[in-house]
Amino acid sequence: MNPSAAAPILRLHRIRKEFVPSGGSAFLFPSRRRRSVLAVDDLSLQVAGRETYGLVGESGSGKSTTGRIAVGLLSPDSGEVLFRASPSCDLSRLDGVGRGLQMVFQDPYSSLNPRQRIGGALEEPLVVNTDLSGAERKKIVLDMLKRVGLSEGDALKYPHEFSGGQRQRVGLARALILRPRLVVCDESVSALDVSIQAQILMLLKKFQEDLSLSFLFISHDLRVVRYVSHRIGVMYMGRIVEEAETDTLFGEPRHPYTQVLLSALPGARPRGERRTAGQQEAKEVFDRPDPRGCCAFHTRCAWASERCRAEVPPLRSVVDGHRVACFLIASSTAP
Ligand SMILES: Nc1ncnc2c1ncn2[C@@H]1O[C@H](COP(=O)(O)OP(=O)(O)OP(=O)(O)O)[C@@H](O)[C@H]1O
Ligand SMILES: [Mg+2]
């Protein structure tokens, strides 16, 4: 059974986040008017217990902003973040500890103290957040090192003594040491070689089973997201434009942008030979158009009509569990 049928553990409801430029030097780009960026707009998603929800989209589409909002590192301008049915975005603990939320970044090395041994770094969250004795903490740290495929001896090493893949194991161990319910992985394997990526992804799957974990898995790499996710949300300029179970998304992509994304995969040919006008003629745009009040993809979509330029297409259900934000697609439910 797909875990998404279970009760949601994390729910983002109509999240909006705009970054407004502050002052800055008047000598840099004096002629260019700095405008605000609508990083996330009216975004809703939910992640169930033991589910991995993949968030994909090109650079700047708002994936990291969404992840940071989910764990409470960033507050949304509006909308709700609900974690296990309790409002979480107003809690002051920035790292989400205590709410059972953690985040793993692309390179956890940057958040490790180069002069602290790994054992100490892993023990720190336990010292700060629990009343466990030194012996109990040590047992948990050594057990976690083994779980992520490192050895007890690694506890005495410093961060620079680890390879990229090992560092990511350390990052995972640190995120999991307080036994969170949900982990946000933001490009957590993107910098690794393919074979090392596969090892870390298998580890994530194992942890999901062993520890009943949920993941919000963020990546621009569709193959990686396909491998780990039960469901996938495709983001384009701050909005989810399509959401479906993984097999459905890859087998029957509906949104022209999703079709463009999938057609870029080696050997991919969604729905046999069928190619849409959007797919054939998607244009490159190098300037970020303002996505307010229109379908943000209209500048690249060969099918765009007047309506696409004048209205935001709502994310509507086309069949059970498959939602698409496109005026071209007939929906099963009224907007
Ligand atoms: N702190 C910030 N201040 C100003 N603008 C920001 C800030 N953080 C993000 N942005 C802008 O918001 C938009 C979304 O950024 P975000 O980092 O969420 O995208 P992303 O999908 O994670 O991209 P990438 O794949 O490159 O990591 C971008 O245009 C970015 O420049
Ligand atoms: Mg990012």
Tab-separated table of C-alpha atoms and ligand atoms in Angstrom:
chain	number	residue	atom	x	y	z
A	1	MET	CA	0.000	0.000	0.000
A	2	ASN	CA	1.208	3.478	-0.744
A	3	PRO	CA	1.849	5.200	2.593
A	4	SER	CA	0.234	8.418	1.298
A	5	ALA	CA	-3.129	6.849	2.138
A	6	ALA	CA	-2.182	7.090	5.840
A	7	ALA	CA	-2.796	10.172	7.998
A	8	PRO	CA	-0.485	13.095	7.136
A	9	ILE	CA	2.397	13.783	9.485
A	10	LEU	CA	3.378	17.077	7.808
A	11	ARG	CA	0.963	19.410	6.105
A	12	LEU	CA	1.854	22.648	4.342
A	13	HIS	CA	-1.281	24.619	3.579
A	14	ARG	CA	-1.286	27.525	1.126
A	15	ILE	CA	2.272	28.596	1.934
A	16	ARG	CA	3.543	31.852	0.485
A	17	LYS	CA	7.035	33.325	0.815
A	18	GLU	CA	8.297	36.462	-0.857
A	19	PHE	CA	11.851	37.744	-0.537
A	20	VAL	CA	11.983	41.512	-0.597
A	21	PRO	CA	15.418	42.974	-1.352
A	22	SER	CA	16.776	45.126	1.405
A	23	GLY	CA	18.801	48.251	0.557
A	24	GLY	CA	22.085	46.901	-0.776
A	25	SER	CA	24.788	48.935	-2.389
A	26	ALA	CA	23.600	51.724	-4.664
A	27	PHE	CA	26.825	51.306	-6.648
A	28	LEU	CA	26.000	47.787	-7.753
A	29	PHE	CA	23.613	47.755	-10.694
A	30	PRO	CA	22.523	51.400	-10.158
A	31	SER	CA	20.238	51.301	-13.177
A	32	ARG	CA	18.522	48.017	-12.372
A	33	ARG	CA	15.449	48.126	-10.169
A	34	ARG	CA	15.686	45.319	-7.651
A	35	ARG	CA	12.391	43.517	-7.407
A	36	SER	CA	11.070	41.079	-4.869
A	37	VAL	CA	11.084	37.341	-5.578
A	38	LEU	CA	7.982	35.296	-4.984
A	39	ALA	CA	9.854	32.131	-4.014
A	40	VAL	CA	6.843	30.056	-2.931
A	41	ASP	CA	3.262	30.826	-3.884
A	42	ASP	CA	0.109	29.163	-2.579
A	43	LEU	CA	1.828	25.836	-2.075
A	44	SER	CA	0.041	22.972	-0.359
A	45	LEU	CA	1.360	19.476	0.175
A	46	GLN	CA	1.250	16.750	2.740
A	47	VAL	CA	3.547	13.931	3.736
A	48	ALA	CA	2.193	10.820	5.420
A	49	GLY	CA	3.891	8.615	8.006
A	50	ARG	CA	6.554	6.386	6.371
A	51	GLU	CA	6.116	8.240	3.105
A	52	THR	CA	8.791	9.842	0.943
A	53	TYR	CA	7.494	12.876	-0.907
A	54	GLY	CA	9.855	14.038	-3.640
A	55	LEU	CA	10.019	17.676	-4.615
A	56	VAL	CA	11.610	18.350	-8.015
A	57	GLY	CA	12.044	21.397	-10.187
A	58	GLU	CA	14.751	23.483	-11.762
A	59	SER	CA	17.093	25.812	-9.908
A	60	GLY	CA	15.263	28.700	-8.244
A	61	SER	CA	11.846	27.019	-8.302
A	62	GLY	CA	11.515	27.306	-4.514
A	63	LYS	CA	12.339	23.777	-3.340
A	64	SER	CA	14.800	24.740	-0.603
A	65	THR	CA	12.580	27.582	0.567
A	66	THR	CA	9.743	25.073	0.936
A	67	GLY	CA	11.999	22.659	2.844
A	68	ARG	CA	13.237	25.377	5.173
A	69	ILE	CA	9.689	26.458	5.881
A	70	ALA	CA	8.695	22.838	6.580
A	71	VAL	CA	11.325	22.431	9.316
A	72	GLY	CA	10.786	25.908	10.744
A	73	LEU	CA	14.101	27.459	9.639
A	74	LEU	CA	12.069	30.056	7.770
A	75	SER	CA	8.630	31.506	8.463
A	76	PRO	CA	6.109	31.740	5.639
A	77	ASP	CA	4.476	35.112	4.949
A	78	SER	CA	1.155	33.333	5.048
A	79	GLY	CA	-0.193	29.823	5.161
A	80	GLU	CA	0.066	27.093	7.734
A	81	VAL	CA	2.659	24.503	8.634
A	82	LEU	CA	1.135	21.651	10.561
A	83	PHE	CA	3.227	18.866	11.959
A	84	ARG	CA	1.328	15.960	13.440
A	85	ALA	CA	-1.722	18.211	13.510
A	86	SER	CA	-0.155	20.895	15.701
A	87	PRO	CA	0.872	24.323	14.341
A	88	SER	CA	4.657	24.291	14.198
A	89	CYS	CA	5.814	27.392	12.415
A	90	ASP	CA	5.649	29.616	15.482
A	91	LEU	CA	8.007	27.490	17.573
A	92	SER	CA	11.258	29.226	18.335
A	93	ARG	CA	13.565	26.224	18.162
A	94	LEU	CA	15.115	26.828	14.790
A	95	ASP	CA	16.268	23.328	13.953
A	96	GLY	CA	12.931	21.688	14.515
A	97	VAL	CA	14.288	19.556	17.362
A	98	GLY	CA	11.535	18.607	19.754
A	99	ARG	CA	9.050	18.562	16.933
A	100	GLY	CA	10.619	15.498	15.427
A	101	LEU	CA	11.832	17.314	12.322
A	102	GLN	CA	15.344	17.440	10.972
A	103	MET	CA	17.072	18.576	7.810
A	104	VAL	CA	20.042	17.115	5.898
A	105	PHE	CA	21.807	19.504	3.552
A	106	GLN	CA	23.958	18.982	0.485
A	107	ASP	CA	27.196	19.158	2.452
A	108	PRO	CA	26.837	18.644	6.199
A	109	TYR	CA	30.581	19.285	6.450
A	110	SER	CA	29.953	23.010	6.450
A	111	SER	CA	27.874	22.717	9.614
A	112	LEU	CA	30.450	20.593	11.465
A	113	ASN	CA	33.078	22.144	13.691
A	114	PRO	CA	36.428	21.180	12.088
A	115	ARG	CA	38.037	20.951	15.538
A	116	GLN	CA	35.405	18.685	17.059
A	117	ARG	CA	35.593	14.907	16.790
A	118	ILE	CA	32.596	13.287	15.093
A	119	GLY	CA	31.611	11.453	18.276
A	120	GLY	CA	31.315	14.792	20.070
A	121	ALA	CA	29.353	16.340	17.206
A	122	LEU	CA	26.859	13.481	17.260
A	123	GLU	CA	26.587	13.601	21.040
A	124	GLU	CA	25.881	17.336	21.161
A	125	PRO	CA	22.141	17.208	20.314
A	126	LEU	CA	21.716	14.562	23.025
A	127	VAL	CA	23.494	16.755	25.600
A	128	VAL	CA	21.351	19.771	24.711
A	129	ASN	CA	17.994	18.028	24.377
A	130	THR	CA	17.994	15.043	26.724
A	131	ASP	CA	18.833	14.078	30.324
A	132	LEU	CA	20.680	10.921	29.294
A	133	SER	CA	23.840	9.929	31.159
A	134	GLY	CA	27.239	10.024	29.455
A	135	ALA	CA	27.265	6.223	29.115
A	136	GLU	CA	23.794	6.205	27.558
A	137	ARG	CA	24.735	8.963	25.116
A	138	LYS	CA	27.875	7.100	24.088
A	139	LYS	CA	25.871	3.933	23.428
A	140	ILE	CA	23.409	5.834	21.205
A	141	VAL	CA	26.212	7.571	19.267
A	142	LEU	CA	28.101	4.327	18.608
A	143	ASP	CA	24.898	2.552	17.620
A	144	MET	CA	24.009	5.335	15.188
A	145	LEU	CA	27.493	5.272	13.638
A	146	LYS	CA	27.036	1.581	12.946
A	147	ARG	CA	23.556	2.090	11.539
A	148	VAL	CA	24.866	4.568	8.959
A	149	GLY	CA	27.691	2.222	7.969
A	150	LEU	CA	30.555	3.858	9.885
A	151	SER	CA	32.672	2.235	12.573
A	152	GLU	CA	32.998	2.941	16.282
A	153	GLY	CA	36.553	4.126	15.619
A	154	ASP	CA	35.173	6.876	13.381
A	155	ALA	CA	33.827	8.614	16.497
A	156	LEU	CA	37.372	9.774	17.229
A	157	LYS	CA	37.981	11.246	13.771
A	158	TYR	CA	37.697	14.862	12.689
A	159	PRO	CA	35.409	15.977	9.813
A	160	HIS	CA	38.262	16.443	7.320
A	161	GLU	CA	39.222	12.786	7.694
A	162	PHE	CA	36.017	11.654	5.938
A	163	SER	CA	35.227	11.301	2.231
A	164	GLY	CA	32.183	13.024	0.689
A	165	GLY	CA	30.010	9.926	1.018
A	166	GLN	CA	31.147	9.326	4.609
A	167	ARG	CA	30.396	12.943	5.497
A	168	GLN	CA	26.890	12.488	4.211
A	169	ARG	CA	26.587	9.419	6.449
A	170	VAL	CA	27.732	11.601	9.352
A	171	GLY	CA	25.135	14.233	8.382
A	172	LEU	CA	22.470	11.569	8.342
A	173	ALA	CA	23.596	10.191	11.699
A	174	ARG	CA	23.398	13.675	13.192
A	175	ALA	CA	19.944	14.262	11.765
A	176	LEU	CA	18.699	10.913	13.061
A	177	ILE	CA	20.293	10.900	16.501
A	178	LEU	CA	17.198	12.404	18.158
A	179	ARG	CA	14.918	9.988	16.323
A	180	PRO	CA	12.884	12.484	14.288
A	181	ARG	CA	9.611	11.511	12.610
A	182	LEU	CA	10.378	13.406	9.407
A	183	VAL	CA	13.624	14.402	7.710
A	184	VAL	CA	13.909	17.004	4.973
A	185	CYS	CA	16.757	16.041	2.616
A	186	ASP	CA	17.819	19.015	0.501
A	187	GLU	CA	20.015	17.890	-2.410
A	188	SER	CA	21.556	15.469	0.084
A	189	VAL	CA	23.173	13.231	-2.509
A	190	SER	CA	23.603	15.692	-5.381
A	191	ALA	CA	27.315	16.243	-4.868
A	192	LEU	CA	28.155	12.546	-4.658
A	193	ASP	CA	29.299	10.044	-7.296
A	194	VAL	CA	26.497	7.898	-8.673
A	195	SER	CA	27.637	4.717	-6.877
A	196	ILE	CA	27.933	6.557	-3.550
A	197	GLN	CA	24.538	8.175	-4.186
A	198	ALA	CA	23.003	4.718	-4.535
A	199	GLN	CA	24.480	3.609	-1.212
A	200	ILE	CA	23.098	6.638	0.638
A	201	LEU	CA	19.681	6.266	-1.011
A	202	MET	CA	19.521	2.610	0.024
A	203	LEU	CA	20.419	3.696	3.537
A	204	LEU	CA	17.542	6.191	3.535
A	205	LYS	CA	15.127	3.457	2.470
A	206	LYS	CA	16.396	1.163	5.196
A	207	PHE	CA	15.985	3.886	7.819
A	208	GLN	CA	12.481	4.528	6.589
A	209	GLU	CA	11.572	0.923	7.365
A	210	ASP	CA	13.559	0.531	10.571
A	211	LEU	CA	12.610	3.850	12.150
A	212	SER	CA	9.206	4.543	10.520
A	213	LEU	CA	10.589	7.740	9.033
A	214	SER	CA	9.002	10.132	6.574
A	215	PHE	CA	11.069	12.142	4.114
A	216	LEU	CA	10.530	15.334	2.197
A	217	PHE	CA	13.156	14.653	-0.441
A	218	ILE	CA	14.293	17.661	-2.438
A	219	SER	CA	16.369	17.301	-5.577
A	220	HIS	CA	16.705	18.625	-9.084
A	221	ASP	CA	17.686	15.100	-10.170
A	222	LEU	CA	14.606	13.251	-11.393
A	223	ARG	CA	16.245	9.842	-11.409
A	224	VAL	CA	17.158	10.140	-7.754
A	225	VAL	CA	13.702	11.387	-6.802
A	226	ARG	CA	12.086	8.578	-8.778
A	227	TYR	CA	14.138	5.976	-6.945
A	228	VAL	CA	13.226	7.110	-3.420
A	229	SER	CA	9.773	8.715	-3.645
A	230	HIS	CA	6.291	7.325	-3.236
A	231	ARG	CA	4.797	10.552	-4.530
A	232	ILE	CA	6.324	13.505	-6.372
A	233	GLY	CA	5.486	17.186	-6.579
A	234	VAL	CA	6.895	19.102	-9.560
A	235	MET	CA	7.639	22.745	-8.758
A	236	TYR	CA	7.856	25.555	-11.249
A	237	MET	CA	8.551	29.105	-10.084
A	238	GLY	CA	7.182	28.713	-6.594
A	239	ARG	CA	4.173	26.554	-7.339
A	240	ILE	CA	3.476	22.856	-7.541
A	241	VAL	CA	2.335	22.365	-11.127
A	242	GLU	CA	1.841	18.602	-10.951
A	243	GLU	CA	1.603	16.023	-8.212
A	244	ALA	CA	1.129	12.269	-8.511
A	245	GLU	CA	2.322	8.897	-7.361
A	246	THR	CA	5.762	8.221	-8.777
A	247	ASP	CA	4.742	5.629	-11.389
A	248	THR	CA	1.845	7.783	-12.571
A	249	LEU	CA	4.016	10.880	-12.886
A	250	PHE	CA	6.605	9.072	-14.969
A	251	GLY	CA	4.062	7.034	-16.952
A	252	GLU	CA	1.483	9.734	-17.586
A	253	PRO	CA	2.954	13.189	-17.099
A	254	ARG	CA	0.253	15.759	-17.846
A	255	HIS	CA	1.726	19.220	-17.298
A	256	PRO	CA	3.759	20.539	-20.268
A	257	TYR	CA	6.597	21.409	-17.871
A	258	THR	CA	6.715	17.888	-16.418
A	259	GLN	CA	6.809	16.536	-19.961
A	260	VAL	CA	9.758	18.786	-20.751
A	261	LEU	CA	11.548	17.614	-17.612
A	262	LEU	CA	10.963	13.947	-18.373
A	263	SER	CA	11.906	14.259	-22.016
A	264	ALA	CA	15.341	15.448	-20.899
A	265	LEU	CA	15.974	12.113	-19.162
A	266	PRO	CA	18.136	9.709	-21.177
A	267	GLY	CA	15.954	7.155	-22.959
A	268	ALA	CA	12.746	8.682	-21.643
A	269	ARG	CA	9.706	8.828	-23.839
A	270	PRO	CA	6.622	9.416	-21.777
A	271	ARG	CA	3.487	7.767	-23.142
A	272	GLY	CA	5.120	6.050	-26.081
A	273	GLU	CA	5.705	8.381	-28.971
A	274	ARG	CA	3.326	11.037	-27.766
A	275	ARG	CA	4.952	14.437	-27.586
A	276	THR	CA	3.128	17.624	-26.902
A	277	ALA	CA	3.576	20.988	-28.475
A	278	GLY	CA	4.796	22.184	-25.087
A	279	GLN	CA	7.465	19.523	-25.120
A	280	GLN	CA	8.621	20.135	-28.664
A	281	GLU	CA	8.827	23.825	-28.469
A	282	ALA	CA	9.501	24.704	-24.855
A	283	LYS	CA	11.585	27.822	-25.083
A	284	GLU	CA	14.499	28.712	-22.919
A	285	VAL	CA	13.976	31.797	-20.811
A	286	PHE	CA	16.909	33.283	-19.036
A	287	ASP	CA	15.122	36.112	-17.282
A	288	ARG	CA	12.828	35.139	-14.446
A	289	PRO	CA	9.353	36.423	-15.394
A	290	ASP	CA	7.081	37.467	-12.543
A	291	PRO	CA	4.744	34.528	-11.925
A	292	ARG	CA	1.977	36.607	-10.356
A	293	GLY	CA	-1.439	36.515	-12.015
A	294	CYS	CA	-0.593	34.026	-14.772
A	295	CYS	CA	0.645	30.525	-15.472
A	296	ALA	CA	4.380	31.031	-14.906
A	297	PHE	CA	5.136	28.459	-17.620
A	298	HIS	CA	3.274	30.385	-20.322
A	299	THR	CA	6.506	32.002	-21.547
A	300	ARG	CA	7.862	28.547	-22.448
A	301	CYS	CA	4.703	26.683	-23.391
A	302	ALA	CA	3.791	26.469	-27.086
A	303	TRP	CA	0.151	25.874	-26.137
A	304	ALA	CA	-0.239	28.973	-23.991
A	305	SER	CA	-3.474	30.889	-24.578
A	306	GLU	CA	-4.692	34.315	-23.467
A	307	ARG	CA	-6.134	32.707	-20.361
A	308	CYS	CA	-2.700	31.311	-19.378
A	309	ARG	CA	-1.291	34.841	-19.535
A	310	ALA	CA	-4.095	36.333	-17.450
A	311	GLU	CA	-4.963	33.762	-14.764
A	312	VAL	CA	-3.193	31.399	-12.413
A	313	PRO	CA	-4.286	27.819	-13.180
A	314	PRO	CA	-5.341	26.117	-9.935
A	315	LEU	CA	-3.925	22.722	-8.986
A	316	ARG	CA	-6.851	20.427	-9.729
A	317	SER	CA	-7.414	16.738	-9.456
A	318	VAL	CA	-7.512	14.969	-12.840
A	319	VAL	CA	-7.932	11.518	-11.385
A	320	ASP	CA	-7.562	10.293	-7.840
A	321	GLY	CA	-4.282	11.533	-6.379
A	322	HIS	CA	-3.090	13.121	-9.623
A	323	ARG	CA	-3.239	16.915	-9.554
A	324	VAL	CA	-2.266	19.246	-12.371
A	325	ALA	CA	-2.226	23.045	-12.652
A	326	CYS	CA	-2.901	23.606	-16.348
A	327	PHE	CA	-5.875	25.029	-18.247
A	328	LEU	CA	-5.194	22.551	-21.055
A	329	ILE	CA	-5.967	19.564	-18.896
A	330	ALA	CA	-9.570	18.561	-18.247
A	331	SER	CA	-10.141	17.930	-14.558
A	332	SER	CA	-12.402	15.434	-12.866
A	333	THR	CA	-13.531	17.996	-10.308
A	334	ALA	CA	-14.726	21.571	-10.560
A	335	PRO	CA	-12.103	24.188	-9.532
B	1	LIG	N1	17.278	34.446	1.559
B	1	LIG	C1	16.898	34.813	0.340
B	1	LIG	N2	16.844	36.120	-0.017
B	1	LIG	C2	16.431	36.509	-1.244
B	1	LIG	N3	16.031	35.660	-2.209
B	1	LIG	C3	16.057	34.333	-1.912
B	1	LIG	C4	16.485	33.847	-0.637
B	1	LIG	N4	16.403	32.496	-0.645
B	1	LIG	C5	15.938	32.158	-1.868
B	1	LIG	N5	15.726	33.257	-2.629
B	1	LIG	C6	15.208	33.278	-4.011
B	1	LIG	O1	14.000	32.513	-4.023
B	1	LIG	C7	13.918	31.716	-5.188
B	1	LIG	C8	13.784	30.258	-4.803
B	1	LIG	O2	15.001	29.848	-4.202
B	1	LIG	P1	15.253	28.365	-3.641
B	1	LIG	O3	16.593	28.346	-3.035
B	1	LIG	O4	14.109	27.969	-2.788
B	1	LIG	O5	15.230	27.503	-4.998
B	1	LIG	P2	15.647	26.000	-5.249
B	1	LIG	O6	14.526	25.381	-6.025
B	1	LIG	O7	16.052	25.340	-3.991
B	1	LIG	O8	16.901	26.146	-6.222
B	1	LIG	P3	18.234	25.231	-6.332
B	1	LIG	O9	17.840	24.005	-7.120
B	1	LIG	O10	19.192	26.085	-7.094
B	1	LIG	O11	18.704	24.894	-4.961
B	1	LIG	C9	15.180	32.023	-5.999
B	1	LIG	O12	14.859	32.996	-6.976
B	1	LIG	C10	16.125	32.586	-4.975
B	1	LIG	O13	17.024	33.503	-5.585
B	2	MG	MG	17.842	24.495	-3.278
